[in-house]
Tab-separated table of C-alpha atoms and ligand atoms in Angstrom:
chain	number	residue	atom	x	y	z
A	120	MET	CA	168.863	-53.125	-189.444
A	121	ARG	CA	168.107	-54.734	-192.817
A	122	THR	CA	170.613	-56.665	-194.902
A	123	VAL	CA	170.215	-57.257	-198.638
A	124	THR	CA	172.753	-59.573	-200.255
A	125	VAL	CA	173.707	-58.937	-203.867
A	126	ASN	CA	175.010	-62.092	-205.529
A	127	SER	CA	176.639	-60.341	-208.518
A	128	GLY	CA	179.812	-59.262	-206.786
A	129	ASN	CA	178.809	-61.028	-203.563
A	130	TYR	CA	178.330	-58.077	-201.222
A	131	GLN	CA	175.889	-56.823	-198.636
A	132	VAL	CA	173.804	-53.681	-198.476
A	133	LEU	CA	173.220	-52.761	-194.830
A	134	ILE	CA	170.331	-50.405	-194.137
A	135	GLY	CA	169.671	-48.946	-190.709
A	136	PRO	CA	170.381	-46.204	-188.186
A	137	GLY	CA	173.875	-45.427	-186.873
A	138	LEU	CA	175.798	-47.087	-189.695
A	139	LEU	CA	178.082	-44.109	-190.320
A	140	ASN	CA	179.449	-44.223	-186.774
A	141	ALA	CA	179.879	-47.995	-187.016
A	142	ALA	CA	181.252	-47.882	-190.597
A	143	GLY	CA	184.836	-48.791	-189.622
A	144	GLU	CA	183.936	-52.117	-188.055
A	145	TYR	CA	181.724	-53.211	-190.988
A	146	ILE	CA	184.246	-52.043	-193.577
A	147	ALA	CA	187.147	-53.783	-191.798
A	148	GLN	CA	185.240	-57.074	-192.187
A	149	ALA	CA	184.394	-56.508	-195.859
A	150	VAL	CA	187.765	-55.436	-197.311
A	151	ARG	CA	191.355	-56.576	-196.913
A	152	GLY	CA	193.043	-53.172	-197.088
A	153	ARG	CA	193.928	-51.037	-194.097
A	154	ARG	CA	194.314	-47.772	-196.023
A	155	CYS	CA	191.701	-45.912	-198.007
A	156	ALA	CA	190.679	-42.680	-199.680
A	157	VAL	CA	187.290	-41.226	-198.786
A	158	VAL	CA	185.849	-39.495	-201.866
A	159	THR	CA	183.201	-36.932	-201.036
A	160	ASP	CA	182.044	-33.439	-202.004
A	161	ASP	CA	182.429	-30.110	-200.282
A	162	ARG	CA	178.837	-30.184	-198.994
A	163	VAL	CA	178.645	-33.726	-197.601
A	164	GLY	CA	182.291	-33.846	-196.476
A	165	PRO	CA	181.996	-31.176	-193.748
A	166	LEU	CA	178.874	-32.917	-192.387
A	167	TYR	CA	180.006	-36.537	-192.272
A	168	ALA	CA	183.620	-37.175	-193.377
A	169	GLN	CA	185.225	-36.697	-189.970
A	170	ARG	CA	182.819	-39.159	-188.311
A	171	LEU	CA	183.635	-41.678	-191.006
A	172	VAL	CA	187.388	-41.146	-190.736
A	173	ASP	CA	187.225	-41.478	-186.912
A	174	SER	CA	185.265	-44.705	-187.216
A	175	LEU	CA	187.726	-46.088	-189.795
A	176	GLU	CA	190.695	-45.161	-187.631
A	177	LYS	CA	189.119	-46.855	-184.622
A	178	ALA	CA	188.966	-50.005	-186.755
A	179	GLY	CA	192.677	-49.683	-187.661
A	180	ILE	CA	192.128	-48.182	-191.128
A	181	ARG	CA	193.971	-45.033	-192.186
A	182	ALA	CA	191.880	-42.698	-194.328
A	183	ASP	CA	192.664	-39.607	-196.414
A	184	THR	CA	189.810	-37.478	-197.723
A	185	PHE	CA	189.486	-36.193	-201.293
A	186	ALA	CA	186.703	-33.591	-201.608
A	187	PHE	CA	185.466	-32.096	-204.883
A	188	PRO	CA	182.962	-29.258	-205.498
A	189	ASN	CA	179.375	-30.421	-205.014
A	190	GLY	CA	177.211	-31.023	-208.081
A	191	GLU	CA	176.918	-32.822	-211.409
A	192	LYS	CA	179.366	-30.346	-212.989
A	193	SER	CA	182.124	-32.128	-211.046
A	194	LYS	CA	181.359	-35.528	-212.592
A	195	THR	CA	184.051	-35.071	-215.228
A	196	LEU	CA	187.208	-36.709	-216.493
A	197	SER	CA	189.165	-33.898	-214.901
A	198	THR	CA	187.772	-34.578	-211.378
A	199	PHE	CA	188.319	-38.285	-212.047
A	200	ALA	CA	191.976	-37.516	-212.920
A	201	ARG	CA	192.388	-35.450	-209.748
A	202	ALA	CA	190.916	-38.312	-207.690
A	203	VAL	CA	193.204	-41.033	-209.059
A	204	GLU	CA	196.201	-38.697	-208.782
A	205	PHE	CA	195.198	-38.136	-205.150
A	206	PHE	CA	195.210	-41.936	-204.626
A	207	ALA	CA	198.630	-42.221	-206.252
A	208	GLY	CA	199.964	-39.234	-204.286
A	209	ARG	CA	198.869	-40.965	-201.054
A	210	GLU	CA	200.542	-44.156	-202.326
A	211	LEU	CA	197.396	-46.280	-202.195
A	212	THR	CA	198.253	-49.801	-203.320
A	213	ARG	CA	196.338	-52.596	-205.058
A	214	SER	CA	195.071	-53.868	-201.706
A	215	ASP	CA	193.833	-50.485	-200.473
A	216	PHE	CA	190.366	-49.167	-201.198
A	217	VAL	CA	188.070	-46.236	-201.866
A	218	VAL	CA	185.008	-45.126	-199.903
A	219	ALA	CA	182.347	-43.102	-201.725
A	220	LEU	CA	180.570	-40.801	-199.266
A	221	GLY	CA	177.740	-38.781	-200.770
A	222	GLY	CA	175.010	-38.812	-203.381
A	223	GLY	CA	175.012	-40.158	-206.907
A	224	VAL	CA	177.840	-37.949	-208.147
A	225	ALA	CA	180.238	-39.033	-205.389
A	226	GLY	CA	179.212	-42.665	-205.831
A	227	ASP	CA	179.621	-42.695	-209.610
A	228	LEU	CA	182.874	-40.760	-209.578
A	229	ALA	CA	184.496	-42.644	-206.694
A	230	GLY	CA	183.281	-45.961	-208.097
A	231	PHE	CA	184.817	-45.229	-211.486
A	232	ALA	CA	188.074	-44.026	-209.903
A	233	ALA	CA	188.175	-47.282	-207.882
A	234	ALA	CA	187.442	-49.309	-211.027
A	235	ALA	CA	190.339	-47.708	-212.915
A	236	TYR	CA	192.998	-47.101	-210.261
A	237	MET	CA	195.624	-49.848	-210.568
A	238	ARG	CA	193.115	-51.671	-212.807
A	239	GLY	CA	190.621	-51.885	-209.976
A	240	VAL	CA	190.656	-51.551	-206.199
A	241	ASP	CA	187.866	-52.251	-203.726
A	242	CYS	CA	185.115	-49.695	-203.262
A	243	VAL	CA	182.647	-49.146	-200.420
A	244	GLN	CA	179.552	-47.042	-201.051
A	245	ILE	CA	178.019	-44.881	-198.304
A	246	PRO	CA	175.047	-43.128	-199.932
A	247	THR	CA	173.841	-39.948	-198.228
A	248	THR	CA	170.865	-39.221	-200.494
A	249	LEU	CA	167.724	-41.299	-200.858
A	250	LEU	CA	168.243	-41.565	-204.616
A	251	ALA	CA	171.744	-42.965	-204.137
A	252	ALA	CA	170.505	-45.301	-201.379
A	253	VAL	CA	167.762	-46.902	-203.471
A	254	ASP	CA	169.469	-46.804	-206.841
A	255	SER	CA	172.962	-45.628	-207.745
A	256	SER	CA	174.958	-47.076	-204.825
A	257	VAL	CA	173.842	-50.627	-205.678
A	258	GLY	CA	174.612	-52.553	-208.859
A	259	GLY	CA	178.093	-51.368	-209.790
A	260	LYS	CA	177.381	-48.802	-212.488
A	261	THR	CA	180.087	-46.143	-212.262
A	262	ALA	CA	180.798	-43.289	-214.662
A	263	VAL	CA	181.642	-39.686	-215.375
A	264	ASP	CA	180.010	-37.355	-217.894
A	265	LEU	CA	181.368	-36.000	-221.159
A	266	PRO	CA	180.308	-32.668	-222.734
A	267	MET	CA	178.264	-34.827	-225.176
A	268	GLY	CA	176.200	-36.546	-222.492
A	269	LYS	CA	175.893	-37.983	-219.013
A	270	ASN	CA	177.641	-41.182	-217.890
A	271	LEU	CA	179.367	-41.730	-221.219
A	272	VAL	CA	182.645	-43.037	-219.746
A	273	GLY	CA	182.505	-45.623	-217.001
A	274	ALA	CA	182.733	-49.209	-215.902
A	275	PHE	CA	180.786	-51.879	-214.094
A	276	HIS	CA	182.526	-52.188	-210.729
A	277	GLN	CA	180.527	-53.770	-207.932
A	278	PRO	CA	181.158	-52.372	-204.431
A	279	ARG	CA	182.445	-54.613	-201.633
A	280	LEU	CA	179.853	-53.174	-199.224
A	281	VAL	CA	177.072	-50.577	-199.164
A	282	LEU	CA	176.194	-48.820	-195.895
A	283	CYS	CA	172.967	-46.861	-195.871
A	284	ASP	CA	172.535	-44.904	-192.636
A	285	THR	CA	168.819	-44.192	-192.333
A	286	GLU	CA	169.438	-41.439	-189.743
A	287	ILE	CA	171.242	-39.470	-192.460
A	288	ILE	CA	168.526	-40.174	-195.021
A	289	ALA	CA	165.695	-39.238	-192.627
A	290	ARG	CA	167.275	-35.815	-192.052
A	291	LEU	CA	167.513	-34.918	-195.741
A	292	PRO	CA	165.802	-31.796	-197.080
A	293	GLU	CA	162.385	-32.454	-198.616
A	294	ALA	CA	163.612	-31.896	-202.206
A	295	LEU	CA	166.182	-34.678	-201.873
A	296	LEU	CA	163.613	-37.035	-200.347
A	297	ARG	CA	161.255	-36.357	-203.266
A	298	ASP	CA	164.000	-37.124	-205.736
A	299	GLY	CA	164.529	-40.541	-204.200
A	300	ALA	CA	160.784	-41.088	-203.870
A	301	ALA	CA	160.475	-41.028	-207.673
A	302	GLU	CA	162.812	-44.027	-207.969
A	303	MET	CA	160.940	-45.772	-205.140
A	304	ILE	CA	157.616	-45.287	-206.910
A	305	LYS	CA	159.343	-46.716	-209.986
A	306	CYS	CA	160.244	-49.859	-208.008
A	307	GLY	CA	156.629	-50.171	-206.890
A	308	VAL	CA	155.335	-49.849	-210.453
A	309	LEU	CA	157.855	-52.438	-211.623
A	310	ARG	CA	157.035	-55.209	-209.188
A	311	ASP	CA	155.725	-54.253	-205.771
A	312	GLU	CA	152.165	-53.016	-205.430
A	313	ALA	CA	152.413	-52.842	-201.616
A	314	LEU	CA	155.460	-50.566	-201.889
A	315	PHE	CA	153.622	-48.462	-204.467
A	316	ASN	CA	150.690	-48.093	-202.052
A	317	ALA	CA	153.055	-47.136	-199.221
A	318	MET	CA	154.470	-44.386	-201.452
A	319	ALA	CA	150.973	-43.197	-202.353
A	320	ASP	CA	149.644	-43.090	-198.769
A	321	GLY	CA	152.835	-41.635	-197.271
A	322	SER	CA	153.454	-44.554	-194.877
A	323	TRP	CA	156.913	-45.139	-196.442
A	324	ARG	CA	158.193	-42.213	-194.412
A	325	GLU	CA	157.440	-43.970	-191.102
A	326	ASN	CA	158.912	-47.225	-192.422
A	327	LEU	CA	161.928	-45.794	-194.196
A	328	GLU	CA	164.267	-48.697	-193.461
A	329	ASP	CA	161.752	-51.203	-194.779
A	330	ALA	CA	160.900	-49.119	-197.875
A	331	ILE	CA	164.587	-48.648	-198.782
A	332	ALA	CA	165.263	-52.364	-198.252
A	333	ARG	CA	162.393	-53.290	-200.562
A	334	CYS	CA	163.712	-51.007	-203.302
A	335	VAL	CA	167.241	-52.352	-202.891
A	336	SER	CA	165.915	-55.940	-203.040
A	337	ILE	CA	164.050	-55.185	-206.257
A	338	LYS	CA	167.134	-53.613	-207.800
A	339	ARG	CA	169.227	-56.556	-206.546
A	340	ASP	CA	166.969	-59.026	-208.324
A	341	TYR	CA	167.379	-57.255	-211.671
A	342	VAL	CA	171.155	-56.851	-211.200
A	343	ASP	CA	171.597	-60.494	-210.217
A	344	GLU	CA	169.698	-61.545	-213.324
A	345	ASP	CA	171.517	-59.199	-215.697
A	346	GLU	CA	174.596	-57.533	-214.173
A	347	PHE	CA	175.760	-55.938	-217.416
A	348	ASP	CA	172.452	-54.400	-218.469
A	349	ASN	CA	171.698	-56.338	-221.613
A	350	GLY	CA	168.306	-57.725	-220.591
A	351	ALA	CA	166.212	-57.640	-217.410
A	352	ARG	CA	168.191	-54.772	-215.840
A	353	GLN	CA	166.689	-52.517	-218.491
A	354	PHE	CA	163.420	-52.661	-216.512
A	355	LEU	CA	165.102	-50.231	-214.121
A	356	ASN	CA	164.888	-47.671	-216.930
A	357	LEU	CA	161.128	-47.299	-216.449
A	358	GLY	CA	160.397	-43.596	-217.025
A	359	HIS	CA	164.017	-42.944	-217.975
A	360	THR	CA	163.875	-42.781	-221.803
A	361	PHE	CA	161.085	-40.214	-221.590
A	362	GLY	CA	162.584	-38.666	-218.444
A	363	HIS	CA	166.099	-38.254	-219.846
A	364	ALA	CA	164.610	-36.424	-222.831
A	365	VAL	CA	162.873	-34.031	-220.404
A	366	GLU	CA	166.107	-33.673	-218.404
A	367	LYS	CA	168.088	-32.781	-221.510
A	368	SER	CA	165.443	-30.505	-223.039
A	369	THR	CA	165.178	-28.501	-219.814
A	370	ASP	CA	168.973	-28.248	-219.658
A	371	PHE	CA	168.985	-30.196	-216.369
A	372	SER	CA	166.995	-27.488	-214.545
A	373	LEU	CA	164.665	-30.229	-213.261
A	374	SER	CA	166.115	-32.869	-210.952
A	375	HIS	CA	166.573	-36.480	-212.058
A	376	GLY	CA	163.718	-37.641	-209.822
A	377	GLN	CA	161.363	-34.993	-211.192
A	378	CYS	CA	162.196	-36.074	-214.742
A	379	VAL	CA	161.709	-39.769	-213.927
A	380	ALA	CA	158.307	-38.850	-212.447
A	381	ILE	CA	157.270	-37.070	-215.660
A	382	GLY	CA	158.771	-39.921	-217.691
A	383	MET	CA	156.675	-42.509	-215.839
A	384	VAL	CA	153.485	-40.557	-216.549
A	385	MET	CA	154.473	-40.545	-220.224
A	386	ALA	CA	155.168	-44.301	-220.116
A	387	PHE	CA	151.672	-44.942	-218.740
A	388	ARG	CA	150.088	-42.802	-221.461
A	389	ALA	CA	152.257	-44.383	-224.156
A	390	ALA	CA	151.069	-47.804	-222.961
A	391	GLY	CA	147.471	-46.607	-223.263
A	392	LEU	CA	146.854	-46.910	-219.515
A	393	ASP	CA	144.910	-44.847	-217.054
A	394	GLY	CA	147.684	-43.254	-215.050
A	395	ALA	CA	145.381	-42.091	-212.220
A	396	PRO	CA	146.986	-44.226	-209.462
A	397	LEU	CA	150.441	-43.101	-210.585
A	398	LEU	CA	149.394	-39.449	-210.599
A	399	ARG	CA	148.065	-39.860	-207.034
A	400	ALA	CA	151.359	-41.385	-205.841
A	401	LEU	CA	153.464	-38.718	-207.568
A	402	ASN	CA	151.274	-35.920	-206.192
A	403	ALA	CA	151.504	-37.416	-202.697
A	404	CYS	CA	155.303	-37.274	-202.960
A	405	GLY	CA	155.319	-33.707	-204.323
A	406	LEU	CA	156.578	-34.764	-207.742
A	407	PRO	CA	155.640	-33.163	-211.093
A	408	THR	CA	153.522	-35.032	-213.622
A	409	ALA	CA	153.565	-32.897	-216.791
A	410	SER	CA	156.362	-32.249	-219.253
A	411	PRO	CA	157.220	-28.583	-219.786
A	412	CYS	CA	158.745	-29.447	-223.220
A	413	THR	CA	157.403	-29.714	-226.745
A	414	LEU	CA	157.277	-32.968	-228.686
A	415	ASP	CA	160.007	-31.712	-231.054
A	416	GLU	CA	162.323	-30.864	-228.155
A	417	LEU	CA	161.815	-34.256	-226.534
A	418	CYS	CA	162.316	-36.193	-229.779
A	419	ALA	CA	165.544	-34.343	-230.581
A	420	ALA	CA	166.871	-35.113	-227.093
A	421	ALA	CA	165.754	-38.766	-227.241
A	422	MET	CA	167.795	-39.366	-230.404
A	423	LEU	CA	170.959	-38.694	-228.377
A	424	ASP	CA	169.989	-41.012	-225.525
A	425	LYS	CA	172.814	-43.356	-224.572
A	426	LYS	CA	170.301	-46.169	-224.024
A	427	ARG	CA	169.790	-46.226	-227.786
A	428	ARG	CA	171.340	-49.394	-229.241
A	429	GLY	CA	171.968	-49.056	-232.964
A	430	GLY	CA	168.621	-48.328	-234.546
A	431	THR	CA	166.473	-49.353	-231.587
A	432	VAL	CA	165.470	-48.195	-228.134
A	433	THR	CA	163.946	-50.433	-225.464
A	434	LEU	CA	161.031	-48.738	-223.734
A	435	VAL	CA	159.757	-49.996	-220.383
A	436	LEU	CA	155.976	-49.894	-220.419
A	437	PRO	CA	153.574	-50.661	-217.577
A	438	GLU	CA	150.898	-53.308	-217.827
A	439	LYS	CA	149.534	-52.496	-214.351
A	440	ILE	CA	150.966	-51.391	-211.013
A	441	GLY	CA	153.504	-54.087	-210.146
A	442	LYS	CA	153.992	-55.400	-213.698
A	443	CYS	CA	155.842	-53.946	-216.697
A	444	TYR	CA	157.187	-55.196	-220.022
A	445	LEU	CA	160.001	-54.288	-222.388
A	446	GLN	CA	159.058	-52.929	-225.805
A	447	ARG	CA	161.808	-52.732	-228.393
A	448	VAL	CA	161.025	-49.851	-230.789
A	449	ASN	CA	162.743	-48.638	-233.904
A	450	VAL	CA	164.073	-45.081	-233.612
A	451	SER	CA	161.889	-44.194	-236.592
A	452	GLU	CA	158.834	-45.003	-234.400
A	453	LEU	CA	160.076	-43.084	-231.366
A	454	ARG	CA	158.257	-39.876	-232.265
A	455	ASP	CA	154.934	-41.741	-232.258
A	456	TRP	CA	155.663	-43.197	-228.824
A	457	PHE	CA	156.599	-39.773	-227.471
A	458	ALA	CA	153.441	-38.290	-229.000
A	459	ARG	CA	151.344	-40.943	-227.243
A	460	GLY	CA	153.266	-40.281	-224.062
A	461	MET	CA	152.329	-36.615	-224.284
A	462	GLY	CA	148.698	-37.474	-224.899
A	463	GLU	CA	148.878	-36.306	-228.523
A	464	SER	CA	147.678	-38.262	-231.532
A	465	PRO	CA	150.699	-40.088	-233.021
A	466	CYS	CA	149.928	-38.608	-236.425
A	467	ALA	CA	149.775	-35.024	-235.191
B	273	LIG	N1	170.062	-47.055	-212.416
B	273	LIG	C1	169.712	-48.151	-213.204
B	273	LIG	C2	170.697	-49.271	-213.124
B	273	LIG	O1	171.528	-49.315	-212.226
B	273	LIG	O2	170.660	-50.138	-213.957
């Protein structure tokens, strides 16, 4: 088992096999409360919630399960309201806690409900997708979507503990592994050439625990430096400004990981770099590399990006594999950057 300690919030991320069955004993050490609500969806819940509840009960913790319909469409204020009303209906108190069991939607929703209920109760994250394991379960970003955009209402609320059971992750369908692989390649491009090479040659699959731990450590370093996302944490947005525009323009028909993959290719081109090593890694992981959208579509979507701050957007651009830099650009220049990213002349 690997342990990564996050200093912002002072909690541990445990990565290894069998952690779901042992969850109760780890959770009992990390939180004070002896009652909790498990927040999950109707796809993950039937697979894993009972094992979690049994383990919690063995550790003397009473758990009630709140399950919502699977998918991003549930990440709304109305599901959030149902969750906190469920907590209140079960008479959870200030010292009780919430366990998020699932992928990014469950983690974001449960985390935000924990952040708001009684002005904040403890939260434990148990990610069951690779994407959630390497990214969204760590770092305390929680949110729900509004009709105007994703993650527009939320809070920073660091978990008390993250348990990543690699047996669950290893059994995921290929599409969900690919989605997480995009974020892992991102970590490699940011600051870990050896991880990048492991993604490109496929050896990450045999060393899943190690690969996840390296990604979590990289994310931890950025979060510890800049918990509230005003500086270094923005590096984690590599491929995301371009990728979110693709996501929006395709009406979310491509997955987040697929869009980040396309966004990273665009970032390499925008930086004027040969993206051949990146293309090899993305191909090896079965990820797409070309945007299906027009420049106009992408630019219109980019103008609505929530990462825009006033009149500027911070792009993350690669210098080489393992090293990137932040480039603050005026929104009036964004079209040129997108044009470069698509391999078009900026003046076209
Ligand atoms: N997913 C990027 C971050 O947590 O900052």
